[in-house]
Amino acid sequence: MIPTFLRLRQGASFKRGPWHLGRWSYLVGTIAVVWVVFITILFMLPTASPIGWVNFNYTVVAVVVVLGFAGIYWLVSAKNWFKGPKVQGTAEELAAIERELAS
């Protein structure tokens, strides 16, 4: 969901690739982000009532720990060296591969 959310945040300044949903991309992306947030919250709800230490759903704790670790790692290290995915091959080589796949 994070790449889709970041693409939506870019808006019109986002450079589309050769495969995209056209005018539907923003709507589909928004629905996808909302759906993932909804089911994530839904799956973290307690499975039993009343809630106690024995039947507490610790998923929330695990998600917060993982997101916290990833956020701290990004702020401390990764933002200084990560420049994005590396393109393998020249534009001509990639165009030739796409033509070959299309036929």
PDB file of C-alpha atoms in Angstrom, residues 8-103:
ATOM      1  CA  LEU A   8      -1.200   9.236  -5.075  1.00  0.00           C
ATOM      2  CA  ARG A   9       0.669  11.881  -3.098  1.00  0.00           C
ATOM      3  CA  GLN A  10       2.694  12.812  -6.186  1.00  0.00           C
ATOM      4  CA  GLY A  11      -0.462  13.743  -8.095  1.00  0.00           C
ATOM      5  CA  ALA A  12       0.042  15.073 -11.626  1.00  0.00           C
ATOM      6  CA  SER A  13       3.829  15.345 -11.185  1.00  0.00           C
ATOM      7  CA  PHE A  14       4.128  11.527 -11.149  1.00  0.00           C
ATOM      8  CA  LYS A  15       5.810  10.186 -14.294  1.00  0.00           C
ATOM      9  CA  ARG A  16       3.775   7.211 -15.499  1.00  0.00           C
ATOM     10  CA  GLY A  17       5.356   4.055 -16.784  1.00  0.00           C
ATOM     11  CA  PRO A  18       4.330   2.134 -19.895  1.00  0.00           C
ATOM     12  CA  TRP A  19       1.631   0.199 -17.991  1.00  0.00           C
ATOM     13  CA  HIS A  20      -0.957   2.201 -16.099  1.00  0.00           C
ATOM     14  CA  LEU A  21      -4.702   2.433 -15.579  1.00  0.00           C
ATOM     15  CA  GLY A  22      -5.081   5.745 -17.378  1.00  0.00           C
ATOM     16  CA  ARG A  23      -7.749   7.979 -15.965  1.00  0.00           C
ATOM     17  CA  TRP A  24      -8.789   5.255 -13.506  1.00  0.00           C
ATOM     18  CA  SER A  25      -5.431   5.096 -11.716  1.00  0.00           C
ATOM     19  CA  TYR A  26      -6.231   7.743  -9.100  1.00  0.00           C
ATOM     20  CA  LEU A  27      -9.643   6.244  -8.260  1.00  0.00           C
ATOM     21  CA  VAL A  28      -8.351   2.655  -8.089  1.00  0.00           C
ATOM     22  CA  GLY A  29      -5.333   3.747  -6.032  1.00  0.00           C
ATOM     23  CA  THR A  30      -7.507   5.648  -3.564  1.00  0.00           C
ATOM     24  CA  ILE A  31      -9.885   2.704  -3.161  1.00  0.00           C
ATOM     25  CA  ALA A  32      -6.917   0.354  -2.656  1.00  0.00           C
ATOM     26  CA  VAL A  33      -5.354   2.537   0.056  1.00  0.00           C
ATOM     27  CA  VAL A  34      -8.659   2.983   1.903  1.00  0.00           C
ATOM     28  CA  TRP A  35      -9.380  -0.756   1.694  1.00  0.00           C
ATOM     29  CA  VAL A  36      -5.977  -1.778   3.057  1.00  0.00           C
ATOM     30  CA  VAL A  37      -6.253   0.696   5.945  1.00  0.00           C
ATOM     31  CA  PHE A  38      -9.769  -0.589   6.716  1.00  0.00           C
ATOM     32  CA  ILE A  39      -8.870  -4.291   6.728  1.00  0.00           C
ATOM     33  CA  THR A  40      -5.673  -3.640   8.667  1.00  0.00           C
ATOM     34  CA  ILE A  41      -7.682  -2.004  11.436  1.00  0.00           C
ATOM     35  CA  LEU A  42     -10.346  -4.709  11.194  1.00  0.00           C
ATOM     36  CA  PHE A  43      -7.804  -7.537  11.558  1.00  0.00           C
ATOM     37  CA  MET A  44      -6.241  -5.884  14.603  1.00  0.00           C
ATOM     38  CA  LEU A  45      -9.501  -5.793  16.554  1.00  0.00           C
ATOM     39  CA  PRO A  46      -9.792  -8.100  19.554  1.00  0.00           C
ATOM     40  CA  THR A  47     -11.136 -11.560  18.870  1.00  0.00           C
ATOM     41  CA  ALA A  48     -12.874 -12.006  22.225  1.00  0.00           C
ATOM     42  CA  SER A  49     -14.788  -9.979  24.743  1.00  0.00           C
ATOM     43  CA  PRO A  50     -14.191  -8.806  27.432  1.00  0.00           C
ATOM     44  CA  ILE A  51     -10.626  -7.847  26.639  1.00  0.00           C
ATOM     45  CA  GLY A  52      -7.989  -8.894  29.146  1.00  0.00           C
ATOM     46  CA  TRP A  53      -4.276  -9.645  29.189  1.00  0.00           C
ATOM     47  CA  VAL A  54      -4.915 -13.260  28.246  1.00  0.00           C
ATOM     48  CA  ASN A  55      -7.004 -12.606  25.122  1.00  0.00           C
ATOM     49  CA  PHE A  56      -5.568  -9.212  24.088  1.00  0.00           C
ATOM     50  CA  ASN A  57      -4.641  -9.068  20.400  1.00  0.00           C
ATOM     51  CA  TYR A  58      -0.954  -8.129  20.408  1.00  0.00           C
ATOM     52  CA  THR A  59      -0.928  -7.448  16.660  1.00  0.00           C
ATOM     53  CA  VAL A  60      -1.138  -3.727  17.356  1.00  0.00           C
ATOM     54  CA  VAL A  61       2.031  -3.901  19.433  1.00  0.00           C
ATOM     55  CA  ALA A  62       3.869  -5.870  16.734  1.00  0.00           C
ATOM     56  CA  VAL A  63       2.818  -3.441  13.978  1.00  0.00           C
ATOM     57  CA  VAL A  64       3.874  -0.408  16.017  1.00  0.00           C
ATOM     58  CA  VAL A  65       7.260  -2.007  16.785  1.00  0.00           C
ATOM     59  CA  VAL A  66       7.929  -2.884  13.126  1.00  0.00           C
ATOM     60  CA  LEU A  67       6.807   0.523  11.812  1.00  0.00           C
ATOM     61  CA  GLY A  68       8.773   2.276  14.546  1.00  0.00           C
ATOM     62  CA  PHE A  69      11.924   0.321  13.738  1.00  0.00           C
ATOM     63  CA  ALA A  70      11.521   0.958   9.998  1.00  0.00           C
ATOM     64  CA  GLY A  71      10.891   4.670  10.561  1.00  0.00           C
ATOM     65  CA  ILE A  72      13.902   5.092  12.827  1.00  0.00           C
ATOM     66  CA  TYR A  73      16.094   3.131  10.388  1.00  0.00           C
ATOM     67  CA  TRP A  74      14.957   5.385   7.544  1.00  0.00           C
ATOM     68  CA  LEU A  75      15.617   8.576   9.514  1.00  0.00           C
ATOM     69  CA  VAL A  76      19.004   7.445  10.846  1.00  0.00           C
ATOM     70  CA  SER A  77      20.455   5.678   7.812  1.00  0.00           C
ATOM     71  CA  ALA A  78      18.486   4.878   4.679  1.00  0.00           C
ATOM     72  CA  LYS A  79      17.456   8.412   3.731  1.00  0.00           C
ATOM     73  CA  ASN A  80      21.145   9.267   3.379  1.00  0.00           C
ATOM     74  CA  TRP A  81      22.039   6.554   0.867  1.00  0.00           C
ATOM     75  CA  PHE A  82      18.872   5.235  -0.792  1.00  0.00           C
ATOM     76  CA  LYS A  83      18.362   6.898  -4.183  1.00  0.00           C
ATOM     77  CA  GLY A  84      15.575   4.690  -5.564  1.00  0.00           C
ATOM     78  CA  PRO A  85      15.543   1.592  -7.742  1.00  0.00           C
ATOM     79  CA  LYS A  86      18.364   1.177 -10.244  1.00  0.00           C
ATOM     80  CA  VAL A  87      17.370   0.880 -13.885  1.00  0.00           C
ATOM     81  CA  GLN A  88      19.053  -2.051 -15.572  1.00  0.00           C
ATOM     82  CA  GLY A  89      19.694  -1.516 -19.257  1.00  0.00           C
ATOM     83  CA  THR A  90      19.458   1.457 -21.567  1.00  0.00           C
ATOM     84  CA  ALA A  91      16.201   2.909 -22.848  1.00  0.00           C
ATOM     85  CA  GLU A  92      16.800   1.232 -26.214  1.00  0.00           C
ATOM     86  CA  GLU A  93      17.338  -2.190 -24.629  1.00  0.00           C
ATOM     87  CA  LEU A  94      14.173  -1.851 -22.555  1.00  0.00           C
ATOM     88  CA  ALA A  95      12.170  -0.742 -25.626  1.00  0.00           C
ATOM     89  CA  ALA A  96      13.455  -3.771 -27.553  1.00  0.00           C
ATOM     90  CA  ILE A  97      12.400  -6.109 -24.734  1.00  0.00           C
ATOM     91  CA  GLU A  98       8.935  -4.495 -24.622  1.00  0.00           C
ATOM     92  CA  ARG A  99       8.540  -4.893 -28.409  1.00  0.00           C
ATOM     93  CA  GLU A 100       9.568  -8.551 -28.115  1.00  0.00           C
ATOM     94  CA  LEU A 101       7.059  -9.172 -25.326  1.00  0.00           C
ATOM     95  CA  ALA A 102       4.282  -7.436 -27.270  1.00  0.00           C
ATOM     96  CA  SER A 103       4.648  -9.762 -30.251  1.00  0.00           C
TER      97      SER A 103
END
